Coordinates of C-alpha atoms and ligand atoms in Angstrom, one line a residue:
M858 CA 16.8 -174.9 43.3
G859 CA 20.3 -173.8 42.8
T860 CA 21.4 -170.9 45.0
E861 CA 23.6 -168.3 43.6
R862 CA 26.6 -167.4 45.7
R863 CA 27.7 -163.8 45.7
P864 CA 31.4 -162.9 45.8
R865 CA 32.5 -162.4 49.3
I866 CA 34.0 -159.2 50.7
R867 CA 37.8 -159.3 50.1
R868 CA 39.6 -160.0 53.3
G869 CA 42.7 -161.6 51.8
R870 CA 45.6 -159.5 52.9
T871 CA 47.5 -160.1 56.1
L872 CA 47.5 -157.7 59.0
G873 CA 51.1 -156.8 58.4
A874 CA 50.5 -155.9 54.8
L875 CA 47.5 -153.7 55.7
G876 CA 49.6 -151.9 58.3
A877 CA 52.3 -151.3 55.8
A878 CA 49.9 -150.0 53.2
A879 CA 48.4 -147.6 55.8
G880 CA 51.9 -146.5 56.8
L881 CA 52.8 -145.8 53.2
L882 CA 49.7 -143.7 53.0
L883 CA 51.0 -141.5 55.8
A884 CA 54.5 -141.3 54.5
A885 CA 53.9 -140.7 50.8
G886 CA 50.3 -140.1 50.3
C887 CA 50.1 -143.0 47.8
G888 CA 49.0 -146.6 48.3
A889 CA 45.9 -145.3 50.0
P890 CA 43.1 -147.8 49.3
A891 CA 40.6 -146.4 46.8
A892 CA 37.9 -148.3 48.6
P893 CA 37.5 -149.7 52.1
D894 CA 39.5 -152.9 52.4
G895 CA 38.6 -153.8 56.0
P896 CA 36.0 -156.3 57.2
D897 CA 33.1 -153.9 56.6
P898 CA 32.6 -152.6 53.0
H899 CA 31.2 -149.4 54.4
S900 CA 33.9 -148.4 56.8
W901 CA 37.5 -147.3 56.2
S902 CA 38.5 -148.6 59.7
H903 CA 40.6 -151.6 60.5
P904 CA 39.3 -152.7 63.9
E905 CA 41.2 -155.9 63.7
Q906 CA 44.4 -153.8 64.1
V907 CA 43.3 -150.9 66.4
R908 CA 40.0 -150.8 68.1
V909 CA 38.3 -147.8 69.7
T910 CA 36.8 -148.9 73.1
H911 CA 35.6 -145.6 74.6
L912 CA 34.8 -142.1 73.4
A913 CA 34.9 -138.9 75.4
L914 CA 33.2 -136.1 73.5
D915 CA 33.4 -132.4 74.3
L916 CA 31.1 -130.5 72.0
E917 CA 29.4 -127.1 71.7
A918 CA 26.4 -126.5 69.5
D919 CA 26.5 -123.3 67.6
F920 CA 23.0 -122.8 66.1
E921 CA 24.0 -119.6 64.2
A922 CA 26.9 -121.4 62.4
R923 CA 25.1 -124.7 62.4
R924 CA 28.2 -126.5 63.7
L925 CA 29.1 -128.8 66.5
S926 CA 32.7 -128.0 67.5
G927 CA 35.1 -129.4 70.0
S928 CA 36.9 -132.7 70.4
V929 CA 36.7 -136.4 71.0
R930 CA 39.1 -138.5 72.9
L931 CA 39.3 -142.1 71.6
D932 CA 40.6 -144.8 73.9
L933 CA 42.3 -147.6 72.0
D934 CA 42.8 -151.4 72.1
R935 CA 46.0 -151.9 70.0
R936 CA 45.9 -155.4 68.6
D937 CA 48.6 -154.8 66.0
P938 CA 51.3 -152.6 67.6
G939 CA 52.6 -151.3 64.3
A940 CA 49.3 -150.3 62.7
P941 CA 47.9 -146.8 62.5
L942 CA 44.4 -145.9 63.7
V943 CA 42.0 -145.4 60.8
L944 CA 38.8 -143.5 61.5
D945 CA 35.8 -142.7 59.3
T946 CA 35.1 -139.0 58.7
R947 CA 32.7 -137.2 56.3
D948 CA 32.8 -133.5 55.8
L949 CA 34.6 -133.0 59.1
E950 CA 37.0 -130.2 59.6
I951 CA 39.9 -131.7 61.5
R952 CA 41.9 -129.2 63.5
S953 CA 44.5 -131.3 65.3
V954 CA 45.2 -134.8 66.4
R955 CA 47.1 -135.4 69.6
D956 CA 47.9 -138.2 72.0
G957 CA 46.6 -138.5 75.5
K958 CA 49.4 -136.4 76.8
G959 CA 48.8 -133.6 74.3
R960 CA 51.6 -134.3 71.9
P961 CA 50.8 -133.9 68.3
L962 CA 50.5 -137.0 66.2
Q963 CA 51.0 -137.3 62.4
W964 CA 47.7 -137.7 60.6
R965 CA 46.3 -137.6 57.1
L966 CA 42.9 -137.5 55.4
G967 CA 42.6 -139.9 52.5
P968 CA 40.5 -139.2 49.4
A969 CA 36.8 -139.1 49.7
R970 CA 34.5 -141.7 48.3
A971 CA 30.8 -141.0 47.7
G972 CA 28.8 -141.7 50.8
L973 CA 31.8 -143.1 52.7
G974 CA 33.7 -139.9 53.4
R975 CA 37.4 -139.9 54.0
P976 CA 39.6 -142.1 56.1
L977 CA 41.5 -140.3 58.8
A978 CA 44.8 -142.2 59.4
V979 CA 46.7 -141.4 62.5
E980 CA 50.2 -142.7 63.2
L981 CA 50.5 -143.9 66.7
R982 CA 53.5 -144.0 69.0
P983 CA 54.4 -147.3 70.7
E984 CA 52.9 -146.0 74.0
T985 CA 49.8 -144.3 72.6
R986 CA 46.7 -145.5 74.3
S987 CA 44.4 -142.6 73.4
V988 CA 44.0 -140.0 70.6
V989 CA 42.3 -136.6 70.9
V990 CA 40.9 -135.2 67.7
A991 CA 39.8 -131.6 67.7
Y992 CA 37.3 -130.9 64.9
R993 CA 34.1 -129.2 63.8
T994 CA 31.2 -130.4 61.7
D995 CA 30.1 -129.0 58.4
P996 CA 26.8 -126.9 58.4
E997 CA 25.6 -129.5 55.9
A998 CA 26.7 -132.6 58.0
A999 CA 24.6 -135.5 56.7
A1000 CA 23.5 -136.7 60.1
L1001 CA 22.4 -133.4 61.6
Q1002 CA 19.4 -131.3 61.1
W1003 CA 19.4 -127.8 62.5
L1004 CA 15.8 -126.5 62.6
D1005 CA 14.7 -122.9 62.7
P1006 CA 12.2 -122.1 65.4
E1007 CA 9.3 -122.0 62.8
Q1008 CA 9.9 -125.7 62.1
T1009 CA 9.1 -126.6 65.7
E1010 CA 5.7 -126.9 67.3
G1011 CA 6.4 -124.1 69.8
G1012 CA 8.0 -121.8 67.3
R1013 CA 10.2 -120.2 70.0
H1014 CA 13.5 -122.0 69.8
P1015 CA 15.7 -123.8 67.3
F1016 CA 16.1 -127.5 67.4
L1017 CA 18.9 -129.9 66.6
Y1018 CA 18.9 -133.7 66.2
S1019 CA 21.0 -136.4 64.7
Q1020 CA 20.3 -139.5 62.7
S1021 CA 23.4 -141.7 62.5
Q1022 CA 22.2 -144.9 61.0
S1023 CA 23.4 -146.3 58.7
I1024 CA 26.8 -144.6 58.1
L1025 CA 26.3 -141.0 59.1
A1026 CA 27.8 -141.0 62.6
R1027 CA 31.1 -140.1 60.8
S1028 CA 29.6 -136.8 59.7
W1029 CA 29.5 -135.6 63.4
I1030 CA 32.1 -137.8 65.1
P1031 CA 35.4 -139.1 63.7
C1032 CA 34.9 -142.8 64.7
Q1033 CA 35.1 -146.4 63.6
D1034 CA 31.7 -146.2 61.9
T1035 CA 31.0 -149.9 61.5
P1036 CA 28.3 -151.8 63.5
S1037 CA 30.9 -154.5 64.3
V1038 CA 32.8 -152.1 66.7
R1039 CA 31.2 -151.2 70.1
A1040 CA 32.4 -148.5 72.5
T1041 CA 31.2 -146.9 75.7
Y1042 CA 31.0 -143.1 75.8
E1043 CA 30.8 -140.0 77.9
A1044 CA 30.1 -136.5 76.7
T1045 CA 30.0 -132.9 77.7
V1046 CA 27.7 -130.8 75.5
R1047 CA 27.0 -127.1 75.6
V1048 CA 23.8 -125.7 74.2
P1049 CA 22.3 -122.2 74.5
P1050 CA 19.9 -122.1 77.4
P1051 CA 17.0 -122.8 77.8
L1052 CA 17.5 -125.7 75.4
M1053 CA 17.7 -129.1 76.9
A1054 CA 20.3 -131.5 75.4
L1055 CA 19.7 -135.3 75.2
M1056 CA 21.8 -138.2 74.0
S1057 CA 21.6 -142.0 73.6
A1058 CA 22.9 -142.1 77.2
E1059 CA 21.9 -141.3 80.7
N1060 CA 19.8 -138.2 80.4
P1061 CA 18.6 -135.2 82.4
T1062 CA 14.9 -134.5 83.0
E1063 CA 15.3 -130.8 83.6
P1064 CA 17.1 -128.1 81.5
A1065 CA 20.4 -127.0 83.0
P1066 CA 20.5 -123.2 83.6
D1067 CA 24.0 -122.9 82.2
G1068 CA 23.3 -125.1 79.2
V1069 CA 26.0 -127.5 80.0
Y1070 CA 25.1 -131.2 80.0
R1071 CA 27.1 -134.3 80.9
F1072 CA 26.3 -137.7 79.6
R1073 CA 27.5 -141.3 80.2
M1074 CA 26.8 -144.4 78.2
P1075 CA 28.1 -147.3 80.3
Q1076 CA 27.1 -150.1 77.8
P1077 CA 29.2 -150.4 74.7
I1078 CA 27.3 -149.5 71.5
P1079 CA 28.1 -149.2 67.8
A1080 CA 28.6 -145.8 66.2
Y1081 CA 25.3 -145.8 64.4
L1082 CA 23.6 -145.6 67.8
M1083 CA 25.3 -142.4 68.8
A1084 CA 22.7 -139.7 69.0
I1085 CA 22.2 -136.2 70.1
A1086 CA 19.2 -133.8 70.2
A1087 CA 18.6 -130.3 71.7
G1088 CA 15.5 -128.2 71.8
E1089 CA 12.9 -126.7 74.1
L1090 CA 11.9 -130.0 75.8
E1091 CA 9.9 -131.3 78.7
F1092 CA 9.9 -134.7 80.3
R1093 CA 6.9 -136.8 81.6
P1094 CA 7.4 -140.1 83.3
L1095 CA 5.4 -143.1 81.8
G1096 CA 6.5 -145.7 84.4
P1097 CA 9.4 -146.4 86.8
R1098 CA 11.9 -147.0 84.0
S1099 CA 10.3 -145.1 81.1
G1100 CA 9.3 -141.6 80.1
V1101 CA 8.8 -139.2 77.2
Y1102 CA 10.5 -136.0 76.1
A1103 CA 8.8 -133.6 73.7
E1104 CA 8.1 -129.9 73.2
P1105 CA 5.8 -128.5 75.8
E1106 CA 2.8 -128.3 73.3
V1107 CA 3.1 -132.0 72.6
V1108 CA 4.4 -133.7 75.7
D1109 CA 1.1 -134.5 77.4
R1110 CA -0.4 -135.8 74.2
A1111 CA 2.7 -138.0 73.8
A1112 CA 2.5 -139.3 77.3
R1113 CA -1.1 -140.4 76.7
E1114 CA -0.2 -142.1 73.4
F1115 CA 2.7 -144.0 74.9
A1116 CA 1.1 -145.0 78.2
E1117 CA 1.6 -148.7 77.4
T1118 CA 5.4 -148.5 77.2
E1119 CA 6.1 -150.1 80.6
E1120 CA 3.8 -152.9 79.7
M1121 CA 5.6 -153.5 76.4
M1122 CA 8.9 -153.6 78.3
A1123 CA 7.5 -156.3 80.7
V1124 CA 6.3 -158.4 77.7
A1125 CA 9.6 -158.2 75.9
E1126 CA 11.5 -159.0 79.1
S1127 CA 9.3 -162.0 79.8
L1128 CA 10.2 -163.4 76.4
Y1129 CA 13.8 -162.4 75.8
G1130 CA 15.4 -161.7 79.2
P1131 CA 16.2 -158.5 81.1
Y1132 CA 16.2 -155.1 79.5
R1133 CA 19.9 -154.3 79.7
W1134 CA 19.9 -150.5 79.2
G1135 CA 18.6 -149.1 82.5
R1136 CA 15.9 -146.7 81.3
Y1137 CA 13.8 -146.6 78.1
D1138 CA 12.7 -143.1 77.2
I1139 CA 11.1 -141.7 74.0
L1140 CA 11.9 -138.4 72.3
V1141 CA 9.2 -137.0 70.0
L1142 CA 10.9 -135.0 67.3
P1143 CA 9.6 -132.3 64.9
P1144 CA 7.8 -133.6 61.8
S1145 CA 10.8 -133.4 59.6
F1146 CA 12.3 -136.5 61.2
P1147 CA 13.1 -138.8 58.2
F1148 CA 12.0 -142.0 59.9
G1149 CA 9.2 -143.4 61.9
G1150 CA 11.5 -144.3 64.7
M1151 CA 15.1 -144.8 65.5
E1152 CA 16.2 -147.1 68.3
N1153 CA 18.9 -144.9 69.9
P1154 CA 19.7 -146.8 73.1
R1155 CA 18.0 -145.5 76.2
L1156 CA 16.3 -142.9 74.1
T1157 CA 14.2 -143.9 71.1
F1158 CA 13.6 -141.0 68.6
V1159 CA 10.1 -141.0 67.0
T1160 CA 8.2 -139.0 64.5
P1161 CA 5.2 -137.0 65.7
T1162 CA 3.2 -138.6 63.0
V1163 CA 2.8 -141.6 65.4
L1164 CA 0.6 -139.5 67.6
A1165 CA -2.7 -140.5 66.2
G1166 CA -4.6 -139.7 69.5
D1167 CA -5.9 -143.3 69.8
R1168 CA -2.7 -145.4 70.3
S1169 CA -3.4 -147.0 66.9
L1170 CA 0.2 -146.6 65.7
T1171 CA 2.1 -147.5 68.8
A1172 CA 3.4 -150.8 67.3
L1173 CA 6.2 -148.4 66.3
V1174 CA 7.2 -148.1 69.9
A1175 CA 7.1 -151.8 70.3
H1176 CA 9.4 -152.0 67.3
E1177 CA 12.0 -149.6 68.6
L1178 CA 11.8 -151.1 72.0
A1179 CA 12.4 -154.6 70.5
H1180 CA 15.6 -153.3 69.0
S1181 CA 16.9 -153.2 72.6
W1182 CA 17.4 -156.9 72.0
S1183 CA 17.6 -157.4 68.2
G1184 CA 20.0 -154.7 67.0
N1185 CA 21.3 -152.8 70.0
L1186 CA 22.2 -155.9 72.1
V1187 CA 22.9 -158.3 69.2
T1188 CA 23.9 -156.3 66.2
N1189 CA 24.3 -156.9 62.5
A1190 CA 28.0 -157.2 61.8
T1191 CA 27.7 -155.2 58.5
W1192 CA 24.8 -153.7 56.7
N1193 CA 24.6 -156.8 54.5
D1194 CA 23.1 -158.5 57.6
F1195 CA 20.5 -155.8 58.1
W1196 CA 17.7 -158.4 58.3
L1197 CA 19.2 -159.7 61.5
N1198 CA 18.3 -156.3 63.0
E1199 CA 15.1 -155.5 61.3
G1200 CA 13.5 -158.9 60.6
F1201 CA 14.0 -160.0 64.2
T1202 CA 12.7 -156.7 65.4
T1203 CA 9.6 -156.8 63.3
Y1204 CA 8.9 -160.3 64.5
I1205 CA 9.3 -159.2 68.2
E1206 CA 7.2 -156.0 67.5
V1207 CA 4.3 -158.2 66.5
R1208 CA 4.8 -160.5 69.4
I1209 CA 4.6 -157.6 71.8
M1210 CA 1.5 -156.2 70.2
E1211 CA -0.1 -159.7 70.3
A1212 CA 0.5 -159.9 74.1
L1213 CA -1.0 -156.4 74.5
R1214 CA -3.9 -156.4 72.1
G1215 CA -4.5 -160.1 71.1
K1216 CA -4.0 -162.4 68.2
E1217 CA -6.4 -160.8 65.9
Y1218 CA -4.7 -157.4 66.2
A1219 CA -1.3 -159.0 65.6
D1220 CA -2.6 -160.8 62.6
M1221 CA -3.8 -157.5 61.2
L1222 CA -0.2 -156.2 61.5
R1223 CA 1.1 -159.3 59.9
A1224 CA -1.3 -159.0 56.9
L1225 CA -0.5 -155.4 56.4
G1226 CA 3.2 -156.2 56.5
R1227 CA 2.7 -159.0 54.0
H1228 CA 0.8 -156.6 51.7
A1229 CA 3.6 -154.1 51.8
L1230 CA 6.1 -156.8 51.1
E1231 CA 4.2 -158.0 48.0
E1232 CA 4.1 -154.5 46.7
E1233 CA 7.8 -154.1 47.3
L1234 CA 8.6 -157.4 45.6
D1235 CA 6.6 -156.2 42.6
R1236 CA 8.5 -152.9 42.5
L1237 CA 12.0 -154.5 42.9
G1238 CA 11.2 -157.6 40.7
R1239 CA 10.9 -161.0 42.4
S1240 CA 14.2 -162.2 41.1
S1241 CA 16.2 -159.2 42.1
P1242 CA 19.1 -160.0 44.4
D1243 CA 17.8 -157.1 46.6
T1244 CA 14.9 -159.3 47.6
R1245 CA 17.2 -161.8 49.3
L1246 CA 17.7 -161.6 53.1
A1247 CA 21.5 -161.9 52.7
L1248 CA 22.4 -158.7 50.8
D1249 CA 25.4 -157.5 49.0
L1250 CA 25.7 -153.8 49.4
A1251 CA 29.4 -153.3 48.8
G1252 CA 29.9 -150.2 46.7
R1253 CA 26.4 -149.0 47.4
D1254 CA 24.7 -146.9 49.9
P1255 CA 23.6 -149.2 52.7
D1256 CA 20.3 -147.3 53.1
E1257 CA 19.3 -149.0 49.8
A1258 CA 18.8 -152.0 52.0
M1259 CA 15.9 -150.2 53.7
T1260 CA 13.1 -151.9 51.8
D1261 CA 10.3 -154.0 53.2
V1262 CA 12.3 -157.1 52.5
P1263 CA 14.6 -157.3 55.6
Y1264 CA 11.6 -156.3 57.7
E1265 CA 8.8 -158.4 56.5
K1266 CA 10.5 -161.3 54.7
G1267 CA 12.7 -161.5 57.8
R1268 CA 9.7 -161.6 60.1
M1269 CA 8.0 -164.2 58.0
F1270 CA 11.0 -166.4 58.0
L1271 CA 11.1 -166.3 61.8
E1272 CA 7.4 -167.0 61.9
R1273 CA 8.0 -170.0 59.6
L1274 CA 10.6 -171.3 62.1
E1275 CA 8.2 -170.7 65.0
R1276 CA 5.4 -172.7 63.2
R1277 CA 7.8 -175.5 62.5
F1278 CA 9.3 -175.9 65.9
G1279 CA 6.4 -174.6 68.1
R1280 CA 6.3 -171.3 69.9
R1281 CA 7.8 -172.6 73.2
A1282 CA 10.9 -174.0 71.5
F1283 CA 11.3 -171.0 69.3
D1284 CA 11.0 -168.5 72.2
A1285 CA 13.6 -170.4 74.1
F1286 CA 15.8 -170.4 71.1
L1287 CA 15.6 -166.7 70.6
R1288 CA 16.3 -166.0 74.2
R1289 CA 19.3 -168.2 74.0
Y1290 CA 20.5 -166.4 70.9
F1291 CA 20.3 -163.0 72.6
D1292 CA 22.3 -164.3 75.5
A1293 CA 24.9 -166.0 73.4
F1294 CA 25.5 -162.9 71.2
A1295 CA 24.8 -160.2 73.7
F1296 CA 26.9 -157.0 73.0
R1297 CA 28.4 -158.7 69.9
P1298 CA 28.0 -158.5 66.2
V1299 CA 26.4 -161.3 64.3
T1300 CA 26.6 -162.3 60.6
T1301 CA 24.0 -164.2 58.7
K1302 CA 26.5 -167.1 58.8
D1303 CA 26.6 -167.0 62.6
F1304 CA 22.8 -167.2 62.7
R1305 CA 22.8 -170.2 60.3
H1306 CA 25.3 -172.0 62.6
F1307 CA 23.4 -171.1 65.7
L1308 CA 20.2 -172.4 64.1
A1309 CA 22.0 -175.6 63.0
A1310 CA 23.5 -176.1 66.5
H1311 CA 20.3 -175.6 68.4
L1312 CA 16.8 -175.3 67.1
A1313 CA 17.4 -177.3 63.8
K1314 CA 19.8 -179.8 65.2
D1315 CA 19.2 -183.2 63.6
D1316 CA 16.7 -181.6 61.2
P1317 CA 18.4 -181.3 57.8
E1318 CA 15.1 -180.5 56.1
A1319 CA 14.4 -177.5 58.3
L1320 CA 18.0 -176.3 57.6
E1321 CA 17.6 -176.7 53.9
E1322 CA 14.4 -174.6 54.0
A1323 CA 16.2 -172.0 56.1
E1324 CA 18.9 -171.7 53.5
L1325 CA 16.3 -171.0 50.8
W1326 CA 14.7 -168.3 52.9
I1327 CA 18.1 -166.7 53.4
D1328 CA 19.6 -167.1 50.0
M1329 CA 16.8 -167.0 47.4
P1330 CA 15.2 -163.9 46.0
G1331 CA 11.4 -163.4 46.2
L1332 CA 9.2 -165.3 48.6
P1333 CA 8.9 -169.1 49.0
E1334 CA 5.8 -170.3 47.2
D1335 CA 4.2 -171.9 50.2
S1336 CA 4.2 -168.8 52.4
P1337 CA 0.7 -168.9 53.9
E1338 CA -1.3 -165.7 54.1
V1339 CA -3.2 -165.0 57.3
V1340 CA -6.5 -163.1 56.9
P1341 CA -7.9 -162.3 60.3
E1342 CA -11.7 -162.1 60.5
A1343 CA -11.6 -158.4 61.1
F1344 CA -10.0 -158.0 57.7
A1345 CA -12.3 -160.5 56.0
R1346 CA -15.1 -158.2 57.1
V1347 CA -13.3 -155.3 55.4
D1348 CA -12.7 -157.4 52.3
R1349 CA -16.5 -158.1 52.1
Q1350 CA -17.4 -154.4 52.3
F1351 CA -14.8 -153.6 49.7
E1352 CA -16.3 -156.1 47.4
A1353 CA -19.8 -154.7 48.0
W1354 CA -18.5 -151.2 47.1
R1355 CA -16.8 -152.5 44.0
S1356 CA -20.0 -154.2 42.9
G1357 CA -22.2 -151.1 43.3
T1358 CA -23.1 -150.5 47.0
P1359 CA -22.6 -146.7 47.6
A1360 CA -19.8 -145.9 50.0
D1361 CA -22.1 -144.3 52.5
R1362 CA -24.0 -147.5 52.7
L1363 CA -21.1 -149.7 53.7
D1364 CA -20.9 -151.2 57.1
A1365 CA -17.6 -149.6 58.3
G1366 CA -18.7 -148.6 61.8
G1367 CA -16.1 -149.1 64.4
W1368 CA -13.2 -150.0 62.1
N1369 CA -9.8 -149.4 63.5
T1370 CA -6.8 -147.8 61.7
Q1371 CA -5.5 -151.2 60.5
Q1372 CA -8.9 -152.0 58.9
W1373 CA -9.0 -148.7 57.1
L1374 CA -5.5 -149.4 55.8
R1375 CA -6.7 -152.8 54.6
F1376 CA -9.6 -151.1 52.8
L1377 CA -7.3 -148.5 51.1
G1378 CA -4.9 -151.3 50.2
H1379 CA -7.6 -152.8 48.0
L1380 CA -8.0 -149.7 45.8
E1381 CA -6.5 -150.2 42.3
D1382 CA -5.1 -147.1 40.7
P1383 CA -6.2 -145.2 38.8
V1384 CA -9.5 -145.1 40.7
P1385 CA -12.1 -142.9 38.7
V1386 CA -12.2 -139.5 40.2
D1387 CA -15.9 -139.6 40.9
R1388 CA -15.3 -142.9 42.9
M1389 CA -12.5 -141.2 44.9
A1390 CA -14.9 -138.3 45.6
E1391 CA -17.5 -140.7 46.7
L1392 CA -15.2 -142.4 49.2
D1393 CA -13.9 -139.0 50.4
A1394 CA -17.5 -137.8 51.0
A1395 CA -18.3 -140.9 53.0
F1396 CA -15.1 -141.3 55.0
H1397 CA -13.3 -138.0 54.9
F1398 CA -9.9 -139.4 54.1
T1399 CA -8.5 -136.1 52.9
D1400 CA -9.1 -134.7 56.3
S1401 CA -7.8 -137.7 58.2
A1402 CA -5.7 -136.8 61.2
N1403 CA -4.1 -140.2 61.1
A1404 CA -0.8 -140.0 59.1
E1405 CA -0.8 -143.6 58.0
I1406 CA -4.4 -143.4 56.6
L1407 CA -3.7 -140.0 55.1
G1408 CA -0.4 -141.2 53.6
A1409 CA -2.1 -144.2 51.9
W1410 CA -5.0 -142.0 50.7
L1411 CA -2.8 -139.3 49.2
R1412 CA -0.9 -142.0 47.3
H1413 CA -4.2 -143.0 45.6
A1414 CA -5.1 -139.3 45.1
V1415 CA -1.8 -138.8 43.2
R1416 CA -2.0 -141.9 41.1
S1417 CA -5.7 -141.4 40.4
R1418 CA -5.3 -137.6 39.8
Y1419 CA -7.9 -136.8 42.4
R1420 CA -7.1 -133.0 42.5
A1421 CA -9.5 -132.3 45.5
A1422 CA -6.7 -133.6 47.7
D1423 CA -4.0 -131.3 46.2
A1424 CA -4.0 -128.7 49.0
R1425 CA -3.7 -131.4 51.6
L1426 CA -0.9 -133.1 49.7
E1427 CA 1.1 -129.9 49.5
E1428 CA 0.6 -129.2 53.2
F1429 CA 1.7 -132.8 54.0
L1430 CA 4.8 -132.7 51.8
L1431 CA 5.9 -129.3 53.2
E1432 CA 5.6 -130.4 56.8
V1433 CA 6.4 -134.1 57.1
G1434 CA 9.9 -135.4 56.4
R1435 CA 9.2 -139.1 57.0
L1436 CA 10.6 -141.0 54.0
K1437 CA 8.1 -143.9 54.3
F1438 CA 5.4 -141.4 53.2
L1439 CA 7.4 -139.0 51.1
E1440 CA 9.2 -141.5 48.8
P1441 CA 6.1 -143.2 47.4
L1442 CA 4.4 -139.8 46.9
Y1443 CA 7.3 -138.2 45.1
R1444 CA 7.8 -141.4 43.1
D1445 CA 4.1 -141.5 42.0
L1446 CA 4.1 -137.8 41.2
S1447 CA 7.2 -138.2 39.1
A1448 CA 5.4 -140.8 36.9
T1449 CA 3.7 -138.1 34.8
E1450 CA 5.2 -135.1 33.2
E1451 CA 2.8 -132.7 34.8
G1452 CA 3.3 -134.4 38.2
R1453 CA 7.1 -134.1 37.8
A1454 CA 6.8 -130.4 37.5
R1455 CA 4.7 -130.2 40.6
A1456 CA 7.0 -132.5 42.5
R1457 CA 10.0 -130.3 41.5
A1458 CA 8.2 -127.1 42.6
L1459 CA 7.1 -128.7 45.8
F1460 CA 10.6 -130.1 46.6
E1461 CA 12.1 -126.7 45.8
R1462 CA 9.9 -125.2 48.6
A1463 CA 10.1 -128.1 51.0
S1464 CA 13.7 -129.1 50.8
P1465 CA 15.2 -126.4 53.0
R1466 CA 12.9 -127.9 55.7
Y1467 CA 13.9 -131.5 55.2
H1468 CA 16.6 -133.4 57.0
P1469 CA 19.7 -134.0 54.7
I1470 CA 18.7 -137.7 54.5
T1471 CA 15.3 -136.8 53.2
R1472 CA 16.7 -134.2 50.8
A1473 CA 19.1 -136.6 49.3
A1474 CA 16.5 -139.4 49.0
I1475 CA 14.0 -137.2 47.2
R1476 CA 16.6 -135.6 45.0
K1477 CA 17.5 -139.1 43.9
I1478 CA 13.9 -139.9 43.0
L1479 CA 13.5 -136.7 41.0
N1480 CA 16.8 -137.2 39.2
D1481 CA 16.0 -140.8 38.4
A1482 CA 12.7 -139.6 37.0
G1483 CA 14.6 -137.6 34.4
A1484 CA 13.7 -134.3 32.7
Ligands
LIG695 N1 16.5 -148.6 62.6 C1 15.3 -148.3 61.8 C2 15.4 -147.0 61.1 C3 16.5 -146.9 60.0 C4 16.9 -148.0 59.3 C5 17.3 -145.8 59.9 C6 17.9 -147.9 58.3 C7 18.3 -145.7 58.9 C8 18.6 -146.8 58.2 C9 14.1 -148.2 62.7 O1 14.1 -149.1 63.7 C10 12.9 -148.6 61.9 O2 12.8 -149.7 61.4 N2 12.0 -147.6 61.7 C11 10.8 -147.8 61.0 C12 9.7 -148.1 61.9 C13 8.9 -149.3 61.8 C14 9.1 -150.3 60.8 C15 7.8 -149.5 62.8 C16 10.5 -146.5 60.2 O3 11.2 -145.6 60.4 O4 9.5 -146.5 59.5
LIG696 ZN1 13.8 -151.1 63.0

C-alpha cells in the first residue's frame, strides 16, 4: 500500500527574515503575513523568536457587562534579540501595552483571520524582559459563557466558565496560543461575592468574603489549559488529594458519583509514574457545558450529564484524569497531532476502568468505542484523509479534528502495539515515553522515532505496521473486534426481539448502562413507530435519567419519527449543551424538511442558552443543511 504524503507546514524562512517581516508590519502596516507562518498553523506566534514563560493575570469579572477586564504581564525568553513579540488575540479590546517598567511599547493588531483572530505584534526594547497588556474581553468572547441565574441549578446567582481548547484561550487572554509553548501562571481575580472563583491552578475551598482570589500554577502549561470559572460553589473532599466543586444542590450527589477518583489516581500512578500536579479536583458545570469533560490541570471541568446516580458514566473521569499524563504532561505539538493527546488518553481511560471494574467492563467500553468509530468512518468516508491519525488541519478549524478517529483509532493502535509486544513491555514503554517527554510537546514524528528506538527496535515489521496505522485512512482490515460475553447476551436478546419475541418478554434484567447502549446501537433506523413504542413501553427509554441512554434513544426517535418523544427531545435540547449529544440530534433533524424547521425553531429558543462553541457548531450544521 502506498502512503500519501501531505505537504508539510511551511517553515522555510530564516529567523532573521521573519523578524524583518514582523518589523515591517509594525513600521508600515504592510508585509503582515495573511496567514500564520510560524511552526503551528493555528497560531500567529513565533515562539522560536520570543517565548512567553510566565503570565501574571489581574482580572475582574463584570457579569452585567459580560466582560473580563484588567491586564496580563507576560515574562519573556528572548531567543532572537531583534524580533518582536507576536501574541494571539481574538475579539480582545487592547487598551495599552507597556514594558515591565511601565513605559509604553509600540504595538499593532494585524488583520483578523476567521477562527484565528488577530496577531498582536509588540516591538521590544533591547532590555525588555516583560510586557504588560491592559485589555478587556468581548461580551461574545468565544471561550467564555456567562450564565444567567436561571441557567444554574440553584437559580440564585450567575455563573461564568471558560473553555479554551482548542484555540479559544486567545479570546480571553492575549497569549501564545499554541500547545507547543508552556508557561507557568499566577492570577488575581475579582468576582462579586458570594461567588467563588476557580482556575486550572491551586484553588480555594471556601468563598472569599471580598470576592478577591489569588491563584498560582507552578507547573508550566500550554494556553489551551488556561481555565476560569465562577459561581455559587461548594467543595467536598473525595480523598487526600482530590475533591469536587459544584453548586450546593449538586455537590453531594457529585461526591457520591466520583467516590472512586482517588483509586483511579492510584491506578494511573502505578502504571505511568507519579501524578505531577499536586491535587486533582473536579468542577461540575451547568448543563450547557459543551463537552463531557475538559482536562484543565488540577481542576477537571465536567458536564452534569455524567451524574447518572450509579457511577455508570465515570469512565469520563478516568479519561480526564488520564490526560494528566497524556496531554497535560506530554502535549501534542500542534492540533495535527491531536491523536497523541486523545488516543493515548482513551487507551489509559480503559486501562484505569479495567483495573477498577475488571476486563469484561473494559471490553464493553472498547466495543462501544469501536462501534462509534465504525459509524464515524461511515459518516466521514473510509478513504477520507480525516480518518488518518496524522491530520492536516492547516487552514481549518482544529475542532474539526474532534471526531472519534483520534480517540478510538488511536486507542486501537496502542492496543495493537500492546498485543504485539505484551502488556508488560508496553506499559514500561509508555512510562518511559511520559518521562522522556514530560512537560514537552510531541509530534507524531517524535512518537514514531521513540517507538523505533525502544519498543520496536530491531522489528521492522512492527514499525511498518505502525506506519500504516498512522498514515492510512480507515481501519486496518485485520483489526479484531472484541465482543465480551455481557454483550453477546445483549446481542442474543436483540436477535430474539428482531425475530418476534415481544420486548417485555426479553431477558434484560440487571443490564448495565453499557449493555443498554449496546442494545440501542443495534437498532436500524427507521424503526417502525409501533416497534419504538413497544420498546419504550417495556424499557421507558424516553424517561431515562441516564443522559447517554437518553441521547442514543432520542437519536432513534428523531430518525424513526417517533413523535411520542418530542417533548422530551425539546426539553433535552433546551437544557443540555453537550455537543456529543446535540450534534447528531440536530444533524438527524436536519435530514428532513419538516425536521429542519423544527431544528431551526428549537435552536432559535435554545441558542441564547448555549455556550458560544455549541452555538457556532449547531449553526454550522443548520447552515450546511441548507434552506
Ligand atoms: N480535551 C477533550 C475535550 C476537547 C477536545 C475540547 C477538543 C475541545 C477540543 C476532553 O478530554 C474529551 O475528550 N472529552 C470527551 C470525553 C470523553 C471522550 C470521555 C467529551 O467531551 O466527550
Ligand atoms: Zn480527552
